[in-house]
mmCIF file of C-alpha atoms in Angstrom:
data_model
loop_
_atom_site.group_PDB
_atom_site.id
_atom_site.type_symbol
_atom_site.label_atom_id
_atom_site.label_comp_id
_atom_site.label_asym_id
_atom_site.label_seq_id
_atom_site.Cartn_x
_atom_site.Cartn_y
_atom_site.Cartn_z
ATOM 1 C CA UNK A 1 13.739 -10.423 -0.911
ATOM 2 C CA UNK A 2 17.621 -9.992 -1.646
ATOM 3 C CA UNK A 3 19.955 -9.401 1.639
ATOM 4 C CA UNK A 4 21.076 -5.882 2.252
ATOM 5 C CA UNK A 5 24.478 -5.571 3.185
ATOM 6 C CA UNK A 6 25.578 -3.557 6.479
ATOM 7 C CA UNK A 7 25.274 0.147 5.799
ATOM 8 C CA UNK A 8 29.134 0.480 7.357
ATOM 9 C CA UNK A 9 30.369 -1.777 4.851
ATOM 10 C CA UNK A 10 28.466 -0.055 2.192
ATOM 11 C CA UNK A 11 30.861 3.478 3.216
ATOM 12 C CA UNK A 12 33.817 1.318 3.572
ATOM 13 C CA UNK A 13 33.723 -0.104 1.141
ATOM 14 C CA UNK A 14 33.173 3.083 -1.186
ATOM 15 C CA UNK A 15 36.007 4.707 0.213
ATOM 16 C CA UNK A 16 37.779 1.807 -0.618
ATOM 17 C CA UNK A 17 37.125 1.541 -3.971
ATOM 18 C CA UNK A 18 36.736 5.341 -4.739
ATOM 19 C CA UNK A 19 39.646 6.473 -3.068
ATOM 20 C CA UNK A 20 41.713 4.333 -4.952
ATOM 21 C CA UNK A 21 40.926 6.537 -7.613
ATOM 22 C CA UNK A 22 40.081 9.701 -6.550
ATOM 23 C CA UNK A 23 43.694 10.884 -4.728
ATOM 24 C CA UNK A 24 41.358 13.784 -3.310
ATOM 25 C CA UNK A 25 39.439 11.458 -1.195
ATOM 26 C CA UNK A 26 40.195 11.283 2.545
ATOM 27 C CA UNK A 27 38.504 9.373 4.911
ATOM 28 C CA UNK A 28 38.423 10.923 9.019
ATOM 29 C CA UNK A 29 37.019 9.130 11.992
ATOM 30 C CA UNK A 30 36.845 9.669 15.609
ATOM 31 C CA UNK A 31 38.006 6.394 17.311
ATOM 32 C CA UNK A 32 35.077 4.340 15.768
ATOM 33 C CA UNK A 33 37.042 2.493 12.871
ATOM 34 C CA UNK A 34 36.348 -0.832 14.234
ATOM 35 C CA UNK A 35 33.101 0.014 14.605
ATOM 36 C CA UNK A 36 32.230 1.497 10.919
ATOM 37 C CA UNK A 37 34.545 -1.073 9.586
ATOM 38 C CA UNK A 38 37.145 1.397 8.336
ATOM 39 C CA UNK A 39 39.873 0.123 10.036
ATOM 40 C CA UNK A 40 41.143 -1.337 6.656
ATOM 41 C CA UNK A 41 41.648 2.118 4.978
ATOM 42 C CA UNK A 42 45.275 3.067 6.081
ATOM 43 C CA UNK A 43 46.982 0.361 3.736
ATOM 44 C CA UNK A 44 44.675 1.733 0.915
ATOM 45 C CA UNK A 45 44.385 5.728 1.491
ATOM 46 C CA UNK A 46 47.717 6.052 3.194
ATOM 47 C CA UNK A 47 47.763 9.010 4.888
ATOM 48 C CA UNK A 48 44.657 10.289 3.438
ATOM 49 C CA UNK A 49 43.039 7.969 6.600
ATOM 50 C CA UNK A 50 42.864 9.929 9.713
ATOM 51 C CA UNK A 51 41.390 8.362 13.024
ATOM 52 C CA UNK A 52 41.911 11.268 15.498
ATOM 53 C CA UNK A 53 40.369 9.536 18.487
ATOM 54 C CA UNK A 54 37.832 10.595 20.511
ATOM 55 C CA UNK A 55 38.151 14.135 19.392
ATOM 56 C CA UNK A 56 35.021 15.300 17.500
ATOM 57 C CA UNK A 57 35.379 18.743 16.905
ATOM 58 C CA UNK A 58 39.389 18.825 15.877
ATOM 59 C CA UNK A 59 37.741 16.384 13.139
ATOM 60 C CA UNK A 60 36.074 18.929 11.885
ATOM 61 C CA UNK A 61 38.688 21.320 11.648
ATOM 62 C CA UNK A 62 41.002 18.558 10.331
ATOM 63 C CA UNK A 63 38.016 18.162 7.522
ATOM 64 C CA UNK A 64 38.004 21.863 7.082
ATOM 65 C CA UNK A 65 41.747 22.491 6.559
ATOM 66 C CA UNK A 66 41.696 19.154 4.122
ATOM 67 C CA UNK A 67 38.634 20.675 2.436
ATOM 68 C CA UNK A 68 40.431 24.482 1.761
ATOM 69 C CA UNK A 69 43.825 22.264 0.284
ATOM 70 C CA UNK A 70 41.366 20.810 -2.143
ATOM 71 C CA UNK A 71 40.507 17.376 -1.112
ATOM 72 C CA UNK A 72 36.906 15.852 -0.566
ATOM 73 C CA UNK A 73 36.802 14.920 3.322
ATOM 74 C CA UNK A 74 34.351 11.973 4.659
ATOM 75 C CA UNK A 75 33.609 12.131 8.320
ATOM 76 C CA UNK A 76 32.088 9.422 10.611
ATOM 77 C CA UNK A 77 31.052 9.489 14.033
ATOM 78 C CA UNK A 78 28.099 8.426 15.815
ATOM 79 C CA UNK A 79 24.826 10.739 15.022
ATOM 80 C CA UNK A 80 25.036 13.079 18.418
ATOM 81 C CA UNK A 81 28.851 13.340 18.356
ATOM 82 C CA UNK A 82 28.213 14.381 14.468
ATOM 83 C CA UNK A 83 25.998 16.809 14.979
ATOM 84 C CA UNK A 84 25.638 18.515 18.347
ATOM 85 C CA UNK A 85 28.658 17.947 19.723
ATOM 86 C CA UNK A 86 30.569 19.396 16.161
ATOM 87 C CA UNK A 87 27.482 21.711 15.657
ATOM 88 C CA UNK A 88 29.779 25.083 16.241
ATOM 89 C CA UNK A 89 32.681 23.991 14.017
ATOM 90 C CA UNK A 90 30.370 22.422 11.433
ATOM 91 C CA UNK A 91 28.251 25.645 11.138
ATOM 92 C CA UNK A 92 31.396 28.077 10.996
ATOM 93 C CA UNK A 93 35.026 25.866 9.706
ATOM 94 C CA UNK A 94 32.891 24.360 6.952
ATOM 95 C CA UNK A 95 29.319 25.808 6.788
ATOM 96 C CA UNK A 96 30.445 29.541 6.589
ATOM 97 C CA UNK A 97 33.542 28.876 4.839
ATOM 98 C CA UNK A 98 31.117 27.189 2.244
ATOM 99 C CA UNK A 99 33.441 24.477 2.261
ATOM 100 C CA UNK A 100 32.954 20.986 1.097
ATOM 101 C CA UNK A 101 32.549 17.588 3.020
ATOM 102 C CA UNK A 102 30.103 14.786 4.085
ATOM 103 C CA UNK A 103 29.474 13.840 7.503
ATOM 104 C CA UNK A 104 27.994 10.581 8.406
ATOM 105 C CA UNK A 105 26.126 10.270 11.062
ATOM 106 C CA UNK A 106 25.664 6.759 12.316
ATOM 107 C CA UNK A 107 23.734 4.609 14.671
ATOM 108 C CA UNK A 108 20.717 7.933 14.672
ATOM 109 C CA UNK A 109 17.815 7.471 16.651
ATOM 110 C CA UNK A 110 16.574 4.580 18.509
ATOM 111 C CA UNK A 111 18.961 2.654 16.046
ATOM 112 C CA UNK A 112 21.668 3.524 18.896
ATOM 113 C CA UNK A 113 19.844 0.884 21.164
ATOM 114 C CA UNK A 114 22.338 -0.014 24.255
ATOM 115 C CA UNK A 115 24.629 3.050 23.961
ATOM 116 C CA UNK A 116 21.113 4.474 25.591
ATOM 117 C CA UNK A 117 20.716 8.160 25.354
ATOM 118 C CA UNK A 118 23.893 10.079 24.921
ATOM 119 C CA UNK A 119 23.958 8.327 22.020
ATOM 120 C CA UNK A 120 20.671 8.467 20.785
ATOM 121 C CA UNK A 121 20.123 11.568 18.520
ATOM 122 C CA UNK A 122 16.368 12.586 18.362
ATOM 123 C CA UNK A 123 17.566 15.985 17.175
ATOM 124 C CA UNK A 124 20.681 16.016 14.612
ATOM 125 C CA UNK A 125 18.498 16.304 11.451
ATOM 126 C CA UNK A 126 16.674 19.382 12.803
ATOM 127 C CA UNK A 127 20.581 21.167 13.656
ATOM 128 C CA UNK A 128 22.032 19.710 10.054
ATOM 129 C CA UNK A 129 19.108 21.615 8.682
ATOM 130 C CA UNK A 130 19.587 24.805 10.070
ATOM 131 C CA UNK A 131 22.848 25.284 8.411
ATOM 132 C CA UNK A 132 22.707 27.607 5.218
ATOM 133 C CA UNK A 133 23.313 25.648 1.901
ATOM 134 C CA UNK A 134 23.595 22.570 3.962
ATOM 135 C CA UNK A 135 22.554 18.728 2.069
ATOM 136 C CA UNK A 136 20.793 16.622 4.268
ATOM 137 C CA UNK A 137 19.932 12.726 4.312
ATOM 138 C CA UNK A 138 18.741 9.912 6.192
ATOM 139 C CA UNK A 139 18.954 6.612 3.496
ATOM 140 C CA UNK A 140 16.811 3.571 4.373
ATOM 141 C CA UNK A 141 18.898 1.253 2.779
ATOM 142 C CA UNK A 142 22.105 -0.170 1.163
ATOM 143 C CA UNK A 143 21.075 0.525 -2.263
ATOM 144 C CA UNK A 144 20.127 4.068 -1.938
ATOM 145 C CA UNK A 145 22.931 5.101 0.667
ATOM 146 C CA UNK A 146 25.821 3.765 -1.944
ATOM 147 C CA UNK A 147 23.855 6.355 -4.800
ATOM 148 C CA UNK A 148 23.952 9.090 -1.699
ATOM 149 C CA UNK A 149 27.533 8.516 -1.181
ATOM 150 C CA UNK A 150 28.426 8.496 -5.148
ATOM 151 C CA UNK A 151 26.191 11.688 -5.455
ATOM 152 C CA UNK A 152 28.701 13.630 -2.800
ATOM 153 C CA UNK A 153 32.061 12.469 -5.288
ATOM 154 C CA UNK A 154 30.856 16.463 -7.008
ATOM 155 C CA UNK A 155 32.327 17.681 -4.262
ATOM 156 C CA UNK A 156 29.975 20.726 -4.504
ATOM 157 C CA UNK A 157 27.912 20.828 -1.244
ATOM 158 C CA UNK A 158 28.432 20.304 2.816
ATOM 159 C CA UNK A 159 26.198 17.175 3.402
ATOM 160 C CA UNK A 160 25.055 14.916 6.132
ATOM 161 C CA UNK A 161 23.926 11.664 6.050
ATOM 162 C CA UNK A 162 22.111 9.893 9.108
ATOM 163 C CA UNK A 163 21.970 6.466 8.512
ATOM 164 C CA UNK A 164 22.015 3.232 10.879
ATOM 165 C CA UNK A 165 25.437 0.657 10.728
ATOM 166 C CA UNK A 166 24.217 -2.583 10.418
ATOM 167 C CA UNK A 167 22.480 -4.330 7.795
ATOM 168 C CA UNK A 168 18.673 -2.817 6.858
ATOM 169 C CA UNK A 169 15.789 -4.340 5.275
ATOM 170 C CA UNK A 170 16.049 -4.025 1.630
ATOM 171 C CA UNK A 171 13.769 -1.451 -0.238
ATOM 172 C CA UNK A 172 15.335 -1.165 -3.061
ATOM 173 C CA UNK A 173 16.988 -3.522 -5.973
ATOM 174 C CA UNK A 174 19.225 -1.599 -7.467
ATOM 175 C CA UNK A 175 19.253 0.897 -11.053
ATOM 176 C CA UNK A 176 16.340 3.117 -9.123
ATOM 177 C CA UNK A 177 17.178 6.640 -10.095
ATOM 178 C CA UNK A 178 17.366 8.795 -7.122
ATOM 179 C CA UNK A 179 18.116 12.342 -8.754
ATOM 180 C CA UNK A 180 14.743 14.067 -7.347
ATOM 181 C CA UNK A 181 15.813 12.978 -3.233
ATOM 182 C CA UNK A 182 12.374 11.002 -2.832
ATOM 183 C CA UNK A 183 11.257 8.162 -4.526
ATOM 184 C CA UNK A 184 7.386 6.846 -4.793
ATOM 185 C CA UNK A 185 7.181 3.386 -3.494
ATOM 186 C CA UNK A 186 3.779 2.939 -3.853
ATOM 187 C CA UNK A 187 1.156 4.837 -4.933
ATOM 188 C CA UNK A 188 -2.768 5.678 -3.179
ATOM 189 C CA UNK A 189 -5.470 7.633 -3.452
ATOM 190 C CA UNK A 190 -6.705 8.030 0.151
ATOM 191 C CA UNK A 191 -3.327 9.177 1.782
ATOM 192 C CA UNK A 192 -0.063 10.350 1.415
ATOM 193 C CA UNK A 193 3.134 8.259 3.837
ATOM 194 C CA UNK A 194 6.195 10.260 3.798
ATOM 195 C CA UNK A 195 8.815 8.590 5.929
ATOM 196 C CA UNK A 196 12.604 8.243 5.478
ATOM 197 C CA UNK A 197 15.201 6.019 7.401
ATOM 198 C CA UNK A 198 14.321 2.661 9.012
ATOM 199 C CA UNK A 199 10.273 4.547 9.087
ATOM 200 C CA UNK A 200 10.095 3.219 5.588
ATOM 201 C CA UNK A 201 9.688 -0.047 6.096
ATOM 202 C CA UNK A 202 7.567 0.628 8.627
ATOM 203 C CA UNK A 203 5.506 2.873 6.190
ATOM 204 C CA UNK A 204 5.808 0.225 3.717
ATOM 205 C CA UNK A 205 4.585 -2.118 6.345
ATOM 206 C CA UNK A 206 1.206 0.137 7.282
ATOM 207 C CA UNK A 207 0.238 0.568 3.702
ATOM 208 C CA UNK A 208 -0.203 -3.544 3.379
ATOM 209 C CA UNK A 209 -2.139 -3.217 6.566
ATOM 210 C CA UNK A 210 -4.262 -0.331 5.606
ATOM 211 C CA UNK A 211 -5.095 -1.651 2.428
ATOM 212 C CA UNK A 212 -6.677 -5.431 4.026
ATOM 213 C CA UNK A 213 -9.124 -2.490 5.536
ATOM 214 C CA UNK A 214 -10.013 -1.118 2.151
ATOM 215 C CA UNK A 215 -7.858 2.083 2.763
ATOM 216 C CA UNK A 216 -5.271 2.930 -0.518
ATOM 217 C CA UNK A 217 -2.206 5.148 0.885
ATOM 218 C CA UNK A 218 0.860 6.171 -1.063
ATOM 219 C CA UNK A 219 4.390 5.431 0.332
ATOM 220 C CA UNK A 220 7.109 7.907 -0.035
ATOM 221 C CA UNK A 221 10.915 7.713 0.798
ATOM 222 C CA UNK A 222 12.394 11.192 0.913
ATOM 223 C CA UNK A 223 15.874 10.103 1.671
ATOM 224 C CA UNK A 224 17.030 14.064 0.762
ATOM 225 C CA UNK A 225 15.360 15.874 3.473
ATOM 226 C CA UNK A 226 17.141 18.928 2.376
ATOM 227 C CA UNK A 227 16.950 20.433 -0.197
ATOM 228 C CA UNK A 228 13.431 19.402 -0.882
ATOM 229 C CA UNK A 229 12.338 19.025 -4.983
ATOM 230 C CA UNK A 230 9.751 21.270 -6.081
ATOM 231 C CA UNK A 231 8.036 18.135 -7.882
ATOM 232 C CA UNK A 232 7.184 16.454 -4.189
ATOM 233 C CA UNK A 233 4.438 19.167 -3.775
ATOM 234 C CA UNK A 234 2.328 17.935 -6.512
ATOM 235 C CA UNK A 235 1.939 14.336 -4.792
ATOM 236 C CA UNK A 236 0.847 15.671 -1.858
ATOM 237 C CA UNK A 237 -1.420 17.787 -2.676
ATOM 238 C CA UNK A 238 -5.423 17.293 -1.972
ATOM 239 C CA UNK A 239 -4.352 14.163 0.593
ATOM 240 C CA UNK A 240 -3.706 13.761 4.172
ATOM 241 C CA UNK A 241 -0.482 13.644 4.786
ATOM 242 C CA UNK A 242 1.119 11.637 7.626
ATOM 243 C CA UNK A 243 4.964 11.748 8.335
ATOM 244 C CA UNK A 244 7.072 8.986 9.828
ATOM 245 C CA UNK A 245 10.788 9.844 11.372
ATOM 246 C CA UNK A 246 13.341 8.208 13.593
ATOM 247 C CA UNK A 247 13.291 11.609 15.005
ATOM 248 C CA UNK A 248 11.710 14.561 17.031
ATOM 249 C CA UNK A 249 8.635 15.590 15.349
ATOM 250 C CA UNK A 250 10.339 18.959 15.142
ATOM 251 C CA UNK A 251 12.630 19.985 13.273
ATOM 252 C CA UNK A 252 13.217 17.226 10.941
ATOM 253 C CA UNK A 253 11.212 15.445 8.337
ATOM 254 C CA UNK A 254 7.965 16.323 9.734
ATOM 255 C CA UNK A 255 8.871 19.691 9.880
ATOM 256 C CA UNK A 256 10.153 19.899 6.280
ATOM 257 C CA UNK A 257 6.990 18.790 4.810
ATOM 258 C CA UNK A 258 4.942 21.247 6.959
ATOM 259 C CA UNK A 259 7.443 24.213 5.987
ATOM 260 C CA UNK A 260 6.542 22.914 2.228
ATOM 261 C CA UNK A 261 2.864 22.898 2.822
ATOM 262 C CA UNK A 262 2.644 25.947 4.915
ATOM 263 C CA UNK A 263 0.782 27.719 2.041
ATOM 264 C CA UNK A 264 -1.221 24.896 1.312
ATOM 265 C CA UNK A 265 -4.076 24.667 3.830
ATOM 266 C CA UNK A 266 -6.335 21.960 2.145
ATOM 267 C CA UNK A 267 -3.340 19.499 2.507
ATOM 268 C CA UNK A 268 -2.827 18.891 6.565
ATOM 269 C CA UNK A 269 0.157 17.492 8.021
ATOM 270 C CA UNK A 270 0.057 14.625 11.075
ATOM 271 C CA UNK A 271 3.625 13.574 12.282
ATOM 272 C CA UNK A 272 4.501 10.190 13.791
ATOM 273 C CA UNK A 273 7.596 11.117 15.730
ATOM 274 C CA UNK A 274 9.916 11.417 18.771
ATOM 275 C CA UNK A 275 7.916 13.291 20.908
ATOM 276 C CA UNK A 276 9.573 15.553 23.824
ATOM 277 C CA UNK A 277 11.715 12.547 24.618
ATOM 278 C CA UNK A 278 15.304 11.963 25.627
ATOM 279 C CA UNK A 279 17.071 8.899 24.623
ATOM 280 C CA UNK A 280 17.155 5.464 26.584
ATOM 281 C CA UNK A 281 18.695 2.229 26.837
ATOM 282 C CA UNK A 282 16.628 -0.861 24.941
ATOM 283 C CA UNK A 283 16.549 -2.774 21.886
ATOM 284 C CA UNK A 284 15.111 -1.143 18.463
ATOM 285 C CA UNK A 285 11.835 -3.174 18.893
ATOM 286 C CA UNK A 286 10.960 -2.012 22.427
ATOM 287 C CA UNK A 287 12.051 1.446 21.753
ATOM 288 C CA UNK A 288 10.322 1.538 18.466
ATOM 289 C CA UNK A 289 7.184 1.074 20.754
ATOM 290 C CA UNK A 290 8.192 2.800 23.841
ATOM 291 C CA UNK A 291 8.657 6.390 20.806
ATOM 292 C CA UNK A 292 5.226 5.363 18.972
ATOM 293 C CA UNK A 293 7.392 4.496 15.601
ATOM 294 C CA UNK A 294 5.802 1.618 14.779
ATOM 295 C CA UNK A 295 3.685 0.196 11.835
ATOM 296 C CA UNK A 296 0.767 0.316 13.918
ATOM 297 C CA UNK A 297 1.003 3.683 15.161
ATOM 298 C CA UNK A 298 0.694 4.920 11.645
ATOM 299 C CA UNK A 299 -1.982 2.632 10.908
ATOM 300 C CA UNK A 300 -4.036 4.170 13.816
ATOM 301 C CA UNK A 301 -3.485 7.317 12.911
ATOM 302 C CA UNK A 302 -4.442 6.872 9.207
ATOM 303 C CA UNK A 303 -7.741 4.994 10.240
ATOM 304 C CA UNK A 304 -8.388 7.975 12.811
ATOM 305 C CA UNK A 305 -8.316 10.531 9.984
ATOM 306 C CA UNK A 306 -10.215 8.628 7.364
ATOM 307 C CA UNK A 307 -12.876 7.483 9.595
#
């Protein structure tokens, strides 16, 4: 298996190399440069590299006024300072202006580990969501979050994109097409894995498991949690369905796939998720288990439905 390379150097490096080119690129952080590795952009974007300090929602509004002048603004932050603490100015300076810009939302979930929970968003996907028009992502890995990024260079939508900063297990090789927003990474006839973010591999992980027990699941990364493509609903159809999210089980990807299936009531819906739980402090291991987001909680939960 190839190594993946840190998902901060994977948006550093595109702004790097994109906004050498693009003059309309600008790049906007909120006193986390060192830690998104973007603290090499000034000598390349000039002034089109703002780091505002720890002052979230002025971001915004710097992104907003940027955005109405023409330019394509990129905005980091950590996942909760991205989301709920912006969530007013997101929803009104860019989301009802119908402006364009991408917000990154790092370090989401239990992938915040010692920052504990003030930093530990369980809930950003299900705001992001909310917002009319609004694109919304969670990649699971270095290949598919550099296709993400080089999808926003349109310049046509308000996105966000929750992904983790360091480096992920590899899922992908490179050359996949990711057009639709999901991608089939292995296919089943017993039941149907939809999980997105660092779930995948754990997803992934369950479906090797299951099948030693004679039990043949599909795998499916939906990366674009909104909007969803039409063309999901027919691989879902006539299966179980479990969901697996770094996340409350309401309001993001869970959610989504119920919403899709709400008219559908021979395909049911099980969620593996955050469930009414704050953050804490702990490593990604122990909090994987302490949240119930591990390989073997889907596996359980498959085996319990097909029994």
């Amino acid at each position: 298996m190839r190594s993946a390379k840190e998902m901060r150097k994977v948006y550093s490096d595109f702004l790097a190399e994109f906004g050498q080119e693009d003059k309309t690129i600008a790049a906007i952080e909120a006193d986390l440069s060192s830690s998104m590795s973007t603290n090499q952009l000034g000598a390349i974007l000039g002034k089109r590299y703002v780091n505002v300090g720890i002052m979230e929602q002025e971001m915004i509004g710097i992104a907003a006024g940027l955005a109405v002048q023409g330019f394509k603004p990129y905005v980091h932050t950590f996942g909760p300072f991205a989301s709920r603490r912006v969530y007013d100015q997101v929803f009104l300076s860019l989301g009802y202006a119908q402006l364009n810009a991408t917000i990154i939302g790092s370090d989401a979930g239990v992938s915040a580990e010692m920052n504990g929970g003030t930093h530990m968003p369980f809930e950003d996907l299900g705001l992001m969501r909310l917002i009319p028009k609004m694109r919304v992502y969670e990649v699971s890995d270095d290949v598919q979050f550099a296709a993400v990024l080089e999808e926003t260079l349109a310049g046509e939508h308000l996105n966000y994109i929750r992904t983790i900063r360091k480096a992920p297990t590899a899922i992908y090789q490179g050359g996949e097409d990711f057009s639709k927003g999901y991608c089939i990474l292995r296919t089943g006839a017993d039941a149907t894995i939809v999980a997105s973010g660092i779930m995948v591999e754990e997803a992934l992980a369950a479906a090797e498991s299951l099948a030693e027990q004679g039990i043949d699941v599909q795998v499916i990364d939906l990366f674009r949690i909104k909007p969803i493509d039409p063309s999901l609903m027919e691989h879902l159809l006539g299966k179980h369905v479990i969901t697996a999210e770094n996340h409350n089980r309401i309001g993001g990807l869970g959610s989504a796939i119920c919403e899709l299936l709400a008219s559908q009531s021979q395909t049911p819906v099980y969620r593996v998720g955050v469930e009414e739980a704050f953050g804490q402090v702990g490593k990604m291991d122990y909090l994987k288990e302490v949240y119930g987001l591990t390989t073997q909680a889907i596996v359980d939960l498959v085996t319990s439905l097909l029994k």
